[in-house]
mmCIF file of C-alpha atoms and ligand atoms in Angstrom:
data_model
loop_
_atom_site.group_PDB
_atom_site.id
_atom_site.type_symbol
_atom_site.label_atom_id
_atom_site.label_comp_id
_atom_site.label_asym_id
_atom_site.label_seq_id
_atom_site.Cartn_x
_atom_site.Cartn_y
_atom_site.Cartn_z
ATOM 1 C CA UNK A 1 5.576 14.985 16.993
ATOM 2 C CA UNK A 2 7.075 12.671 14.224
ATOM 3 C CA UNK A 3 10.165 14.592 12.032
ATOM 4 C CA UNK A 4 9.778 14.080 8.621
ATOM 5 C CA UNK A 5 13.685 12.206 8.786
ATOM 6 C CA UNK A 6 11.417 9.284 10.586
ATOM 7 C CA UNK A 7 10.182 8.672 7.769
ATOM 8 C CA UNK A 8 13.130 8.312 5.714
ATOM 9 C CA UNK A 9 15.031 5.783 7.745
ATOM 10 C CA UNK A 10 18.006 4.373 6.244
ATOM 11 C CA UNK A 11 16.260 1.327 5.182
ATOM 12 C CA UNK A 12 13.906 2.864 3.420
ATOM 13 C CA UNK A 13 16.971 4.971 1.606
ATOM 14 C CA UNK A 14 18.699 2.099 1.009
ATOM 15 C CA UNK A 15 15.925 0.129 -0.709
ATOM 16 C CA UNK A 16 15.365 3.703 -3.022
ATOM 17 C CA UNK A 17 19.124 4.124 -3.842
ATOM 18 C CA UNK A 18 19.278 0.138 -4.535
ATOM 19 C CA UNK A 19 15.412 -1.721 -5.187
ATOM 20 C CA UNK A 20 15.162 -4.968 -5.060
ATOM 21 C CA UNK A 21 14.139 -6.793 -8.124
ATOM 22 C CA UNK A 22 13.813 -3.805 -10.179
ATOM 23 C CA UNK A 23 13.864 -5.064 -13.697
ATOM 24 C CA UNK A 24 10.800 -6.759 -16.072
ATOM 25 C CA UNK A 25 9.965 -10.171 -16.043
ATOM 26 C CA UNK A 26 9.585 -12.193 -19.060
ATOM 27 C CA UNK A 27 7.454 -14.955 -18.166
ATOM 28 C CA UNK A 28 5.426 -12.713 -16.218
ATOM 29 C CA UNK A 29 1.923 -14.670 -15.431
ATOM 30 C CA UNK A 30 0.544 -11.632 -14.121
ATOM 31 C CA UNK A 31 1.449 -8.010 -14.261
ATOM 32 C CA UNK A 32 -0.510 -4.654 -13.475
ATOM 33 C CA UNK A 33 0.300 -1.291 -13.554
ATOM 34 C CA UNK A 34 -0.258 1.405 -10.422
ATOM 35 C CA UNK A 35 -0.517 4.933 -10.754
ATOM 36 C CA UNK A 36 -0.563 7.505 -8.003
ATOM 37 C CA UNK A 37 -1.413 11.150 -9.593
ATOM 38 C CA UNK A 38 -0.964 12.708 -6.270
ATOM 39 C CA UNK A 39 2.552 12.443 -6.065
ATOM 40 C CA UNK A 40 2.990 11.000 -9.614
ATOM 41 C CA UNK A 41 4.628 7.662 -8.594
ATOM 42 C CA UNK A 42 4.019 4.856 -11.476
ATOM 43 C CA UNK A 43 5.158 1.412 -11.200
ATOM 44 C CA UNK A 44 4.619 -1.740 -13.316
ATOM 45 C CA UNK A 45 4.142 -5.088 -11.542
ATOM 46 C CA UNK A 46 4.895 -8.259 -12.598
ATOM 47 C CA UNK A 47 4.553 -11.778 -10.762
ATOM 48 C CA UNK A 48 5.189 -15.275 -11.497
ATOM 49 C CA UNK A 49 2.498 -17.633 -10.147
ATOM 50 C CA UNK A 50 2.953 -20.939 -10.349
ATOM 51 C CA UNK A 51 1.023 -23.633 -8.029
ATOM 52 C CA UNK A 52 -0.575 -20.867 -5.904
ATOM 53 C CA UNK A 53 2.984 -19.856 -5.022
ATOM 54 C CA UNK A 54 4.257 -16.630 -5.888
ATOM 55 C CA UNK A 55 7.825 -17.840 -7.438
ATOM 56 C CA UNK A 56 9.207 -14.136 -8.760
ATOM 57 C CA UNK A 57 7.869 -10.949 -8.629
ATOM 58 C CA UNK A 58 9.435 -7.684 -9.596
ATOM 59 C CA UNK A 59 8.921 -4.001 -10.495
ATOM 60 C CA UNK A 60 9.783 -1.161 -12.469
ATOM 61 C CA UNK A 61 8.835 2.322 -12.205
ATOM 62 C CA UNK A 62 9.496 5.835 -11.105
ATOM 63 C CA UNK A 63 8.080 7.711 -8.336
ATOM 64 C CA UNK A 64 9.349 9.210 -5.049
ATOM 65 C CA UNK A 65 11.828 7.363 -2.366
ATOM 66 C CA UNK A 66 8.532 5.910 -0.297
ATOM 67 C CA UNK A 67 6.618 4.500 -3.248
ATOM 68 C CA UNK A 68 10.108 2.426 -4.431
ATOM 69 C CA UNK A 69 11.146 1.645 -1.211
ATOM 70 C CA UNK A 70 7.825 -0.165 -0.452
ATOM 71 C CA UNK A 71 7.782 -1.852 -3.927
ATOM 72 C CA UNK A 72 11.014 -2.788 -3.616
ATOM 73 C CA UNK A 73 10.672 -4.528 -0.064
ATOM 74 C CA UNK A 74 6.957 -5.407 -0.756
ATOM 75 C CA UNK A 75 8.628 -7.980 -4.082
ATOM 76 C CA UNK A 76 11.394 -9.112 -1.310
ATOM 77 C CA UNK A 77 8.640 -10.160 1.363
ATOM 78 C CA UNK A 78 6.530 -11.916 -1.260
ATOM 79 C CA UNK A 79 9.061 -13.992 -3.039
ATOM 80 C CA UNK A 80 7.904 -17.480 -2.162
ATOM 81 C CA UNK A 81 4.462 -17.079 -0.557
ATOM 82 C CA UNK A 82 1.039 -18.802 -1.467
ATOM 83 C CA UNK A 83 -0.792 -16.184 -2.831
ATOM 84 C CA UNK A 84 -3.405 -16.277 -0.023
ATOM 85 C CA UNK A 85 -0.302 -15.218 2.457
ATOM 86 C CA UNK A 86 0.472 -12.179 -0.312
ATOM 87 C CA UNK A 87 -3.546 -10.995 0.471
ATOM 88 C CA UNK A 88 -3.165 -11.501 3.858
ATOM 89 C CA UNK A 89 0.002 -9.462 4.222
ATOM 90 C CA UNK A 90 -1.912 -6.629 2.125
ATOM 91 C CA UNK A 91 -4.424 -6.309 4.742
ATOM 92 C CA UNK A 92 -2.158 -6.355 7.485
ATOM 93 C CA UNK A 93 0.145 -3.660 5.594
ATOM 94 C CA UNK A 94 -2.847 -1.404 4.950
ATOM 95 C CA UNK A 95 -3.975 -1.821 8.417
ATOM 96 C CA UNK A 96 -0.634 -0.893 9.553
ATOM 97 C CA UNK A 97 -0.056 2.559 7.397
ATOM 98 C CA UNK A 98 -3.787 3.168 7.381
ATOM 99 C CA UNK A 99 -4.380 3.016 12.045
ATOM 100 C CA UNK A 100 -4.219 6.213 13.547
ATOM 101 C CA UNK A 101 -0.712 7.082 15.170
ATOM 102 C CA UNK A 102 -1.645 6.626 18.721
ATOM 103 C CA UNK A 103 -2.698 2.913 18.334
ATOM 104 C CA UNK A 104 -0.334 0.053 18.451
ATOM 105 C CA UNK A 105 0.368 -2.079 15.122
ATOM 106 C CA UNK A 106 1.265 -5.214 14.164
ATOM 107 C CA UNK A 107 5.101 -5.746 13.867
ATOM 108 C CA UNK A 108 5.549 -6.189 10.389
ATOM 109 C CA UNK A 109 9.374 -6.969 10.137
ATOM 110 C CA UNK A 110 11.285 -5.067 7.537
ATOM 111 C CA UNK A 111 7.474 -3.739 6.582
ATOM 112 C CA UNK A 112 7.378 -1.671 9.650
ATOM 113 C CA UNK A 113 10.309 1.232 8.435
ATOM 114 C CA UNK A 114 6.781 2.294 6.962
ATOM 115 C CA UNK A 115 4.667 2.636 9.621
ATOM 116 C CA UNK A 116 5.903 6.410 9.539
ATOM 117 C CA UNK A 117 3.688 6.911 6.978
ATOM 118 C CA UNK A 118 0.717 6.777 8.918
ATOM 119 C CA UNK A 119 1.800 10.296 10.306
ATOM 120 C CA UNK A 120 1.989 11.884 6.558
ATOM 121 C CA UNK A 121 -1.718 11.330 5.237
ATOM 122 C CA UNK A 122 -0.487 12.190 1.512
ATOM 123 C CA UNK A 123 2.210 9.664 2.041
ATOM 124 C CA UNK A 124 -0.063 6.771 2.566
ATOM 125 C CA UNK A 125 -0.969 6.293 -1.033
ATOM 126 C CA UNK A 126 2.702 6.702 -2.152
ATOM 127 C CA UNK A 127 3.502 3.507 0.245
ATOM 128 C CA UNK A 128 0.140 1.680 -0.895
ATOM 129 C CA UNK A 129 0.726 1.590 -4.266
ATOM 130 C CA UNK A 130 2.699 -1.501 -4.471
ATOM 131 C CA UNK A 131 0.248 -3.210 -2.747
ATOM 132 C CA UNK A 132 -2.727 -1.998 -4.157
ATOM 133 C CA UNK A 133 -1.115 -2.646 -7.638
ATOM 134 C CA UNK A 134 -0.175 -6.343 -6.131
ATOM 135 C CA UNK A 135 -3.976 -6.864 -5.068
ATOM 136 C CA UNK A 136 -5.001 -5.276 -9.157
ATOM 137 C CA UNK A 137 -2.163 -8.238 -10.768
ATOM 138 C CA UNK A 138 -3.637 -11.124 -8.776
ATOM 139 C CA UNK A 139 -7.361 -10.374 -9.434
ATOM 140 C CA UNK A 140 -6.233 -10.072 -13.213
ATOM 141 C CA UNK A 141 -6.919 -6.679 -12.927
ATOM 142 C CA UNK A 142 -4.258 -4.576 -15.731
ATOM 143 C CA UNK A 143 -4.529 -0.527 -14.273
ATOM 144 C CA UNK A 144 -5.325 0.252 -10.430
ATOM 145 C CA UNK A 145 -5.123 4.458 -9.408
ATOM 146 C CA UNK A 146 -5.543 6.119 -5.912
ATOM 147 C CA UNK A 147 -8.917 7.054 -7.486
ATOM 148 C CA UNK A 148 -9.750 3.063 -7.795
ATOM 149 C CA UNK A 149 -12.772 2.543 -5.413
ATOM 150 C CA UNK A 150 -11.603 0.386 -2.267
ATOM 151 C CA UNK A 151 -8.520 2.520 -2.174
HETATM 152 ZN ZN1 LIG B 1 5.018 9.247 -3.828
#
């Protein structure tokens, strides 16, 4: 049985006391917002894209320690990447928060202090919504909800 401190490892603390490029962007090229009514976590995203490549990306927001700490280590994994890597990692973070408990995941790095998630159903969306409001900012999309079809 998973204890609900699993979920909160330090890291995941850590990135919620102090997130990572949490401020607004200026020269955003992109920028969407997320919404997640269930647990009422909002965050703004805003990336940089230049050449394919993702060059900055950062957040702001409020919401609940799971929904930060992904955004916040979510905008430290994608600094740098082509944006084809950024949809790639989406799939392989949703695959990893979205498998059933008793199957094996991918190692995701830092990414994996969320695989707790996957025992918290209602948590899910709270560590998606970075990602899903990543996946909205590069298709030029502005709004994405948990209610957004796909989700
Ligand atoms: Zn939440």
């Amino acid at each position: 049985m998973a204890d609900l401190n699993d979920l909160y490892q330090e890291v995941i603390l850590d990135h919620n006391r102090r997130p990572r490029n949490f401020h607004a962007l200026a020269d955003a090229s992109h920028q969407a917002e997320g919404y997640n009514p269930l647990c009422g976590d909002r965050l703004t995203l805003y990336l940089r894209i230049d050449n394919g490549v993702i060059a900055d990306v950062a957040f702001e927001g409020s919401g609940c320690a799971i929904s930060k700490a992904s955004a916040s280590m979510m905008t430290d994994a994608l600094k740098g990447r082509r944006v084809d890597e950024a949809r790639a990692l989406f799939e392989r973070f949703h695959r990893m928060v979205t498998t059933s408990p008793d199957e094996p995941v991918e190692d995701l790095g830092k990414l994996s202090a969320l695989a707790g998630v996957r025992e918290f159903p209602v948590r899910v969306k709270c560590a998606s919504l970075a990602w899903h409001t990543l996946k909205a900012a590069m298709a030029r999309e502005t709004k994405t909800t948990t209610e957004t079809e796909g989700w």
